[in-house]
Coordinates of C-alpha atoms in Angstrom, one line a residue:
M1 CA 0.0 0.0 0.0
T2 CA 1.3 3.4 -1.0
V3 CA 2.0 5.8 1.9
L4 CA 0.9 9.3 1.2
E5 CA 3.0 12.3 2.1
P6 CA 1.0 13.8 5.3
G7 CA -0.7 17.0 4.1
S8 CA -0.4 16.1 0.5
F9 CA -3.6 16.8 -1.7
L10 CA -4.8 13.2 -1.9
A11 CA -4.1 12.6 1.8
D12 CA -6.4 15.5 2.9
L13 CA -9.4 14.3 0.6
T14 CA -12.3 12.5 2.4
P15 CA -12.9 8.9 1.1
D16 CA -16.0 10.3 -1.0
E17 CA -13.9 13.0 -2.7
R18 CA -11.0 10.6 -3.4
T19 CA -13.6 8.0 -4.9
E20 CA -15.1 10.8 -7.0
L21 CA -11.7 12.0 -8.1
E22 CA -10.6 8.3 -9.1
R23 CA -13.8 8.1 -11.1
R24 CA -13.2 11.0 -13.2
G25 CA -9.5 10.1 -14.0
R26 CA -7.3 7.4 -15.5
I27 CA -4.1 5.8 -14.1
R28 CA -0.9 6.3 -16.0
D29 CA 2.6 4.8 -15.3
F30 CA 5.9 6.7 -15.9
G31 CA 9.5 5.4 -16.0
R32 CA 12.4 6.9 -14.2
G33 CA 13.6 10.3 -15.9
E34 CA 10.1 10.7 -17.9
I35 CA 8.8 14.2 -18.2
L36 CA 5.2 14.9 -17.3
F37 CA 5.1 18.5 -17.9
S38 CA 7.7 20.7 -19.8
E39 CA 8.2 24.4 -18.9
G40 CA 6.4 26.8 -21.5
E41 CA 4.2 24.3 -22.9
T42 CA 0.5 24.5 -23.0
T43 CA -1.1 21.1 -22.1
N44 CA -4.5 20.5 -20.6
W45 CA -4.1 17.9 -17.9
V46 CA -3.4 17.4 -14.2
A47 CA -1.7 14.7 -12.2
V48 CA -2.2 13.4 -8.9
L49 CA 0.8 11.5 -7.8
L50 CA 0.1 7.9 -6.5
K51 CA 3.4 6.3 -6.3
G52 CA 7.2 7.4 -6.8
R53 CA 8.5 10.9 -6.6
V54 CA 9.1 13.7 -9.0
K55 CA 11.1 17.0 -9.3
A56 CA 10.0 20.3 -10.3
F57 CA 12.8 22.4 -12.0
S58 CA 13.5 25.3 -14.4
Y59 CA 16.3 25.3 -16.9
R60 CA 19.0 28.0 -16.2
E61 CA 19.9 30.4 -18.8
H62 CA 23.6 29.3 -18.7
G63 CA 22.8 25.4 -18.5
G64 CA 21.8 23.1 -15.8
E65 CA 18.7 22.9 -13.7
A66 CA 17.4 24.9 -10.9
L67 CA 15.3 22.6 -8.8
L68 CA 12.2 24.0 -7.3
A69 CA 10.6 21.2 -5.5
V70 CA 10.4 17.6 -4.8
R71 CA 7.0 15.8 -4.5
G72 CA 5.9 12.7 -3.2
P73 CA 2.7 10.3 -3.4
G74 CA -0.5 12.4 -2.9
S75 CA 0.9 15.4 -4.6
L76 CA -1.1 17.5 -7.0
L77 CA 0.7 18.4 -10.1
G78 CA 0.0 20.9 -12.9
E79 CA -3.0 22.4 -11.3
V80 CA -2.0 26.0 -11.7
A81 CA -1.9 25.9 -15.6
A82 CA -5.2 24.0 -15.4
I83 CA -6.6 26.8 -13.5
D84 CA -5.3 30.0 -15.2
G85 CA -4.8 28.5 -18.7
L86 CA -1.2 29.7 -19.0
P87 CA 1.8 27.8 -20.1
R88 CA 3.6 25.5 -17.6
S89 CA 5.9 27.5 -15.3
A90 CA 8.3 24.6 -14.7
T91 CA 9.2 21.0 -15.9
V92 CA 8.2 18.0 -13.7
A93 CA 10.1 14.9 -14.3
T94 CA 10.1 11.6 -12.1
L95 CA 13.0 10.6 -9.9
E96 CA 11.8 7.0 -9.9
P97 CA 9.3 4.9 -11.5
A98 CA 5.9 6.5 -10.8
Q99 CA 2.3 6.3 -11.1
A100 CA -0.4 9.1 -11.4
L101 CA -4.0 9.7 -11.8
A102 CA -4.5 11.7 -14.8
L103 CA -7.3 14.3 -15.5
T104 CA -7.9 16.6 -18.2
A105 CA -8.3 20.2 -17.1
D106 CA -12.0 20.2 -17.5
E107 CA -12.4 17.2 -15.7
F108 CA -10.3 18.6 -12.9
M109 CA -12.3 21.9 -12.9
G110 CA -15.5 20.0 -12.8
F111 CA -14.4 18.2 -9.7
L112 CA -13.6 21.5 -8.0
R113 CA -16.8 23.0 -8.8
A114 CA -18.6 19.9 -7.3
H115 CA -16.5 20.1 -4.2
G116 CA -16.1 23.6 -2.8
R117 CA -14.0 22.4 0.1
V118 CA -11.3 21.1 -2.1
S119 CA -10.8 24.4 -3.7
I120 CA -10.0 25.8 -0.4
L121 CA -7.5 23.0 0.2
I122 CA -5.8 23.9 -3.0
M123 CA -5.7 27.6 -1.9
Q124 CA -4.1 26.7 1.3
T125 CA -1.6 24.4 -0.6
L126 CA -0.7 27.4 -3.1
C127 CA -0.3 29.7 -0.1
Q128 CA 2.0 27.2 1.8
R129 CA 4.1 27.1 -1.6
W130 CA 4.4 30.8 -2.0
R131 CA 5.5 31.1 1.6
D132 CA 8.3 28.4 1.3
A133 CA 9.4 30.0 -1.9
D134 CA 9.6 33.3 0.1
R135 CA 11.6 31.6 2.8
K136 CA 14.0 30.0 0.3
R137 CA 14.7 33.5 -1.1
I138 CA 15.6 34.8 2.5
E139 CA 17.8 31.7 2.9
F140 CA 19.8 32.5 -0.2
G141 CA 20.7 35.9 1.3
M142 CA 21.2 34.6 4.9
F143 CA 23.3 31.5 4.6
D144 CA 26.2 30.2 2.7
A145 CA 26.3 27.0 0.7
T146 CA 26.9 24.9 3.6
G147 CA 24.1 26.4 5.6
R148 CA 21.8 25.9 2.7
V149 CA 22.9 22.2 2.0
A150 CA 22.2 21.6 5.7
Q151 CA 18.9 23.1 5.4
R152 CA 17.9 20.7 2.4
L153 CA 19.2 17.6 4.1
V154 CA 17.1 18.3 7.1
E155 CA 14.1 18.8 4.7
L156 CA 14.9 15.5 3.0
A157 CA 15.6 13.6 6.3
E158 CA 12.1 14.7 7.7
R159 CA 10.3 14.0 4.5
F160 CA 12.1 11.0 3.0
G161 CA 14.1 9.6 5.8
V162 CA 13.9 6.0 7.3
P163 CA 15.6 4.8 10.6
H164 CA 19.1 3.4 10.1
E165 CA 21.5 2.0 12.6
R166 CA 21.1 3.5 16.0
E167 CA 19.8 7.1 15.8
S168 CA 20.8 7.6 12.2
V169 CA 18.5 8.4 9.4
R170 CA 18.8 7.2 5.8
I171 CA 17.5 9.5 3.1
T172 CA 15.6 7.4 0.6
L173 CA 15.3 10.0 -2.1
N174 CA 18.3 9.7 -4.2
L175 CA 19.5 13.1 -5.5
S176 CA 22.7 13.7 -7.5
Q177 CA 25.1 16.4 -6.4
E178 CA 24.0 18.3 -9.7
E179 CA 20.3 18.1 -8.5
L180 CA 21.2 19.2 -5.0
A181 CA 23.2 22.2 -6.2
G182 CA 20.3 23.1 -8.3
W183 CA 18.0 23.1 -5.3
V184 CA 20.2 25.2 -3.0
G185 CA 21.2 27.6 -5.8
A186 CA 25.0 26.8 -5.8
S187 CA 27.5 25.2 -7.9
R188 CA 28.3 21.6 -7.9
E189 CA 31.8 22.3 -6.6
A190 CA 30.3 24.3 -3.7
V191 CA 27.8 21.6 -2.8
S192 CA 30.7 19.0 -2.8
K193 CA 32.7 21.2 -0.5
A194 CA 29.7 21.7 1.9
L195 CA 29.2 18.0 1.9
R196 CA 32.8 17.3 2.9
T197 CA 32.5 19.9 5.8
L198 CA 29.4 18.1 7.0
R199 CA 31.1 14.8 6.8
A200 CA 34.2 16.2 8.6
H201 CA 31.8 17.2 11.5
G202 CA 30.5 13.5 11.5
W203 CA 27.0 14.6 11.0
I204 CA 26.4 12.8 7.7
E205 CA 27.8 9.9 5.6
T206 CA 27.6 10.0 1.8
G207 CA 27.9 7.4 -1.1
R208 CA 26.9 7.4 -4.5
R209 CA 23.5 9.1 -4.8
S210 CA 23.0 8.2 -1.0
V211 CA 23.0 10.2 2.3
I212 CA 22.8 9.0 5.9
V213 CA 22.3 11.6 8.7
H214 CA 23.9 10.6 11.8
D215 CA 23.2 13.8 13.7
L216 CA 19.9 15.4 12.6
Q217 CA 19.8 17.8 15.5
A218 CA 23.4 19.2 14.6
L219 CA 22.2 19.6 11.2
R220 CA 19.2 21.7 12.3
R221 CA 21.2 23.8 14.5
H222 CA 23.6 24.6 11.7
A223 CA 20.6 25.3 9.4
R224 CA 19.4 28.0 11.9

């Protein structure tokens, strides 16, 4: 059974609302690295992530990706373009094999018109994302690369961490250093140096696309 992210769109629906949503949509499967939406395109469908995890990103002017968010099971994807009818503001691609419930924009808007409470949930979610974006902009001005890497590792450990040996936490989301660099707004070299610093303190252990957090409290303190 898929575990939905707490506070995600699907997790906040009532059983009746979820049944109605599933009745209107259809299941689609995606392989790792497959693109659901492309920045700038005009498409008329919405996805509710059922399994797997995806990243939302924008291409940088001088190459590379600026990672905007990572979404897990239960997340609603592509709703803004369905609501305002404008081109996609970001590219969304899978980080691992995934499954989603797909609805056309008309099906999705029909669902919202029939369930006013769900419209309020979406408004709350969008407000939360705007606040999070504002917080990250403040972080860029207040913290160096090591501090921002520590902040993202804390977020990953809290959202995608599982207990490891003793009191350690293993992050189950396999981000590359390039993807992490795009998320914290730093170069790959700066992120590599930040990870070395955190390893030297004994707070984390890293491998190929893997991170084990040995001292989450120390990371939290450094992130503040």
